[in-house]
Amino acid sequence: DADVTQTPRNRITKTGKRIMLECSQTKGHDRMYWYRQDPGLGLRLIYYSFDVKDINKGEISDGYSVSRQAQAKFSLSLESAIPNQTALYFCATSDPRDRGGYEQYFGPGTRLTVT
Amino acid sequence: GEDVEQSLFLSVREGDSSVINCTYTDSSSTYLYWYKQEPGAGLQLLTYIFSNMDMKQDQRLTVLLNKKDKHLSLRIADTQTGDSAIYFCAETPDSNYQLIWGAGTKLIIKP
């Protein structure tokens, strides 16, 4: 079984709709991250959480919110989706004991299309 | 600010060596990483190099680090069709345990 899972894997939604992307992990890691990937732009950090009570904005948090429901679960919400939020979204985890805390383990991604 | 730059595409013939280059800006980075993203999948760590090293070899992969020029490269020997992927370079600035990512280089293998 995959260590980091994301649901849904694909989603098409309309402008203005609220949508939630979910991430679960069985690695036992405290640190979790949400990224979006756009062609030619690489990965951009949306939010990150170092434990259940610690949530931080990343580079591009506007239009997004997150919830860390448990150590294993980290959800990303788009309160009112807009077309330029069409992208591939990745969840990742890390452990401070791995390579100084920097190595990250990725889920398979959620492809979101906003029409 | 911190920045990581890579070419967006590299095309090589099957059996040749591929060299993917990356430049970074933060000289305090402790680790530098290469991640691989196969089509339809998430990123996986391919290899990494600690900042006090200048070379690391792992089977067909060779990582070279030039700290003076802030240049990192990944050489894949005997490139195979299974090496087709996007390769991301990432650095670790000295705060917040975040990774700074390059845009990714898409490796295209020609028969």
CSV table of N, CA and C in Angstrom, one decimal, chain B residues 39-110:
chain,number,residue,atom,x,y,z
B,39,PRO,N,5.7,9.9,-15.7
B,39,PRO,CA,4.4,10.3,-16.1
B,39,PRO,C,3.3,9.8,-15.3
B,40,GLY,N,2.4,10.7,-14.8
B,40,GLY,CA,1.2,10.4,-14.0
B,40,GLY,C,1.5,10.0,-12.6
B,41,ALA,N,2.7,10.3,-12.1
B,41,ALA,CA,3.1,9.9,-10.8
B,41,ALA,C,3.6,11.1,-10.0
B,42,GLY,N,3.7,10.8,-8.7
B,42,GLY,CA,4.3,11.9,-7.8
B,42,GLY,C,5.8,11.8,-7.9
B,43,LEU,N,6.5,12.7,-7.2
B,43,LEU,CA,7.9,12.8,-7.2
B,43,LEU,C,8.6,11.7,-6.3
B,44,GLN,N,9.7,11.2,-6.7
B,44,GLN,CA,10.4,10.3,-5.8
B,44,GLN,C,11.9,10.7,-5.8
B,45,LEU,N,12.4,10.6,-4.6
B,45,LEU,CA,13.8,11.0,-4.5
B,45,LEU,C,14.7,10.0,-5.3
B,46,LEU,N,15.5,10.6,-6.1
B,46,LEU,CA,16.4,9.8,-7.0
B,46,LEU,C,17.8,9.7,-6.3
B,47,THR,N,18.3,10.8,-5.9
B,47,THR,CA,19.6,10.8,-5.2
B,47,THR,C,19.8,12.2,-4.6
B,48,TYR,N,20.8,12.3,-3.7
B,48,TYR,CA,21.1,13.6,-3.1
B,48,TYR,C,22.6,13.6,-2.8
B,49,ILE,N,23.1,14.8,-2.6
B,49,ILE,CA,24.5,15.0,-2.2
B,49,ILE,C,24.6,16.0,-1.1
B,50,PHE,N,25.4,15.7,-0.1
B,50,PHE,CA,25.7,16.5,1.0
B,50,PHE,C,26.6,17.6,0.5
B,51,SER,N,26.5,18.8,1.1
B,51,SER,CA,27.2,20.0,0.6
B,51,SER,C,28.7,19.9,0.7
B,52,ASN,N,29.2,19.0,1.6
B,52,ASN,CA,30.7,18.9,1.7
B,52,ASN,C,31.3,17.9,0.8
B,53,MET,N,30.4,17.4,-0.1
B,53,MET,CA,30.9,16.5,-1.2
B,53,MET,C,31.0,17.2,-2.5
B,54,ASP,N,31.8,16.7,-3.4
B,54,ASP,CA,31.8,17.2,-4.8
B,54,ASP,C,31.4,16.2,-5.8
B,55,MET,N,31.3,14.9,-5.4
B,55,MET,CA,30.8,13.9,-6.3
B,55,MET,C,30.1,12.8,-5.5
B,56,LYS,N,29.1,12.2,-6.2
B,56,LYS,CA,28.5,11.0,-5.6
B,56,LYS,C,28.1,10.1,-6.8
B,57,GLN,N,28.4,8.9,-6.7
B,57,GLN,CA,28.1,7.9,-7.8
B,57,GLN,C,27.2,6.8,-7.2
B,58,ASP,N,26.2,6.5,-8.0
B,58,ASP,CA,25.2,5.4,-7.5
B,58,ASP,C,24.8,4.7,-8.8
B,59,GLN,N,25.4,3.6,-9.1
B,59,GLN,CA,25.2,2.8,-10.3
B,59,GLN,C,25.3,3.7,-11.6
B,60,ARG,N,24.2,3.9,-12.3
B,60,ARG,CA,24.3,4.7,-13.5
B,60,ARG,C,24.2,6.2,-13.3
B,61,LEU,N,24.0,6.6,-12.0
B,61,LEU,CA,23.9,8.0,-11.7
B,61,LEU,C,25.2,8.6,-11.1
B,62,THR,N,25.5,9.8,-11.6
B,62,THR,CA,26.7,10.5,-11.0
B,62,THR,C,26.2,11.9,-10.8
B,63,VAL,N,26.4,12.4,-9.5
B,63,VAL,CA,26.0,13.8,-9.2
B,63,VAL,C,27.3,14.5,-9.0
B,64,LEU,N,27.4,15.7,-9.6
B,64,LEU,CA,28.6,16.6,-9.4
B,64,LEU,C,28.1,17.9,-8.8
B,65,LEU,N,28.9,18.3,-7.8
B,65,LEU,CA,28.6,19.6,-7.1
B,65,LEU,C,29.7,20.5,-7.2
B,66,ASN,N,29.5,21.7,-7.8
B,66,ASN,CA,30.5,22.7,-7.8
B,66,ASN,C,30.0,23.9,-6.9
B,67,LYS,N,30.5,23.9,-5.7
B,67,LYS,CA,30.0,24.9,-4.7
B,67,LYS,C,30.4,26.3,-5.1
B,68,LYS,N,31.6,26.4,-5.7
B,68,LYS,CA,32.0,27.8,-6.0
B,68,LYS,C,31.1,28.4,-7.0
B,69,ASP,N,30.7,27.6,-8.0
B,69,ASP,CA,29.8,28.2,-9.1
B,69,ASP,C,28.3,27.9,-8.7
B,70,LYS,N,28.0,27.2,-7.6
B,70,LYS,CA,26.7,26.9,-7.2
B,70,LYS,C,26.0,26.1,-8.4
B,71,HIS,N,26.7,25.1,-8.8
B,71,HIS,CA,26.2,24.3,-10.0
B,71,HIS,C,26.1,22.8,-9.6
B,72,LEU,N,25.0,22.2,-9.9
B,72,LEU,CA,24.8,20.8,-9.6
B,72,LEU,C,24.4,20.1,-10.9
B,73,SER,N,24.9,18.9,-11.1
B,73,SER,CA,24.6,18.2,-12.3
B,73,SER,C,24.3,16.8,-12.0
B,74,LEU,N,23.4,16.2,-12.8
B,74,LEU,CA,23.1,14.8,-12.7
B,74,LEU,C,23.4,14.1,-14.1
B,75,ARG,N,24.3,13.1,-14.0
B,75,ARG,CA,24.6,12.4,-15.2
B,75,ARG,C,24.0,11.0,-15.1
B,76,ILE,N,23.3,10.6,-16.2
B,76,ILE,CA,22.7,9.3,-16.3
B,76,ILE,C,23.4,8.6,-17.4
B,77,ALA,N,24.2,7.5,-17.1
B,77,ALA,CA,24.9,6.8,-18.1
B,77,ALA,C,24.0,5.8,-18.8
B,78,ASP,N,24.3,5.5,-20.1
B,78,ASP,CA,23.5,4.5,-20.8
B,78,ASP,C,22.0,4.8,-20.7
B,79,THR,N,21.5,5.9,-21.1
B,79,THR,CA,20.2,6.3,-20.9
B,79,THR,C,19.2,5.3,-21.6
B,80,GLN,N,18.2,4.9,-20.8
B,80,GLN,CA,17.2,4.0,-21.3
B,80,GLN,C,15.8,4.7,-21.4
B,81,THR,N,14.9,4.0,-22.1
B,81,THR,CA,13.5,4.6,-22.2
B,81,THR,C,12.9,4.8,-20.9
B,82,GLY,N,13.2,3.9,-19.9
B,82,GLY,CA,12.6,4.1,-18.6
B,82,GLY,C,13.1,5.3,-17.8
B,83,ASP,N,14.1,5.9,-18.4
B,83,ASP,CA,14.6,7.2,-17.7
B,83,ASP,C,13.8,8.4,-18.2
B,84,SER,N,12.9,8.2,-19.1
B,84,SER,CA,12.0,9.3,-19.5
B,84,SER,C,11.2,9.8,-18.3
B,85,ALA,N,11.4,11.0,-18.0
B,85,ALA,CA,10.7,11.6,-16.8
B,85,ALA,C,11.1,13.1,-16.7
B,86,ILE,N,10.5,13.7,-15.7
B,86,ILE,CA,10.9,15.1,-15.4
B,86,ILE,C,11.8,15.0,-14.2
B,87,TYR,N,12.9,15.7,-14.2
B,87,TYR,CA,13.9,15.6,-13.1
B,87,TYR,C,14.0,17.0,-12.5
B,88,PHE,N,13.7,17.0,-11.2
B,88,PHE,CA,13.7,18.2,-10.4
B,88,PHE,C,15.0,18.3,-9.5
B,89,CYS,N,15.6,19.5,-9.5
B,89,CYS,CA,16.7,19.8,-8.6
B,89,CYS,C,16.0,20.6,-7.5
B,90,ALA,N,16.5,20.4,-6.2
B,90,ALA,CA,16.0,21.1,-5.1
B,90,ALA,C,17.2,21.4,-4.1
B,91,GLU,N,17.1,22.6,-3.5
B,91,GLU,CA,18.1,22.9,-2.5
B,91,GLU,C,17.4,23.1,-1.2
B,92,THR,N,18.2,23.2,-0.2
B,92,THR,CA,17.7,23.3,1.2
B,92,THR,C,18.3,24.6,1.8
B,93,PRO,N,17.6,25.7,1.7
B,93,PRO,CA,18.1,26.9,2.4
B,93,PRO,C,18.1,26.7,3.9
B,94,ASP,N,18.8,27.5,4.6
B,94,ASP,CA,19.1,27.2,6.0
B,94,ASP,C,18.0,27.7,6.9
B,95,SER,N,16.7,27.4,6.6
B,95,SER,CA,15.6,27.8,7.5
B,95,SER,C,14.4,27.0,7.2
B,96,ASN,N,13.6,26.7,8.2
B,96,ASN,CA,12.2,26.1,8.0
B,96,ASN,C,12.1,24.8,7.3
B,97,TYR,N,13.3,24.1,7.1
B,97,TYR,CA,13.2,22.8,6.5
B,97,TYR,C,12.4,22.7,5.2
B,98,GLN,N,12.4,23.8,4.5
B,98,GLN,CA,11.7,23.8,3.2
B,98,GLN,C,12.7,23.5,2.1
B,99,LEU,N,12.1,22.9,1.0
B,99,LEU,CA,12.9,22.7,-0.2
B,99,LEU,C,12.6,23.8,-1.2
B,100,ILE,N,13.6,24.3,-1.9
B,100,ILE,CA,13.4,25.2,-3.0
B,100,ILE,C,13.6,24.4,-4.3
B,101,TRP,N,12.6,24.5,-5.1
B,101,TRP,CA,12.6,23.6,-6.3
B,101,TRP,C,12.9,24.3,-7.6
B,102,GLY,N,13.6,23.6,-8.5
B,102,GLY,CA,13.7,24.1,-9.8
B,102,GLY,C,12.4,23.7,-10.6
B,103,ALA,N,12.3,24.2,-11.8
B,103,ALA,CA,11.1,24.0,-12.6
B,103,ALA,C,11.0,22.6,-13.2
B,104,GLY,N,12.1,21.9,-13.2
B,104,GLY,CA,12.1,20.5,-13.7
B,104,GLY,C,12.6,20.5,-15.1
B,105,THR,N,13.4,19.4,-15.4
B,105,THR,CA,13.9,19.2,-16.8
B,105,THR,C,13.2,17.9,-17.3
B,106,LYS,N,12.5,18.1,-18.4
B,106,LYS,CA,11.9,16.9,-19.0
B,106,LYS,C,12.9,16.2,-19.9
B,107,LEU,N,13.2,15.0,-19.6
B,107,LEU,CA,14.2,14.2,-20.4
B,107,LEU,C,13.5,13.4,-21.4
B,108,ILE,N,13.8,13.6,-22.7
B,108,ILE,CA,13.2,12.9,-23.8
B,108,ILE,C,14.2,12.0,-24.4
B,109,ILE,N,13.8,10.7,-24.6
B,109,ILE,CA,14.7,9.7,-25.1
B,109,ILE,C,14.3,9.5,-26.6
B,110,LYS,N,15.3,9.6,-27.4
B,110,LYS,CA,15.1,9.3,-28.9
B,110,LYS,C,15.6,7.9,-29.2
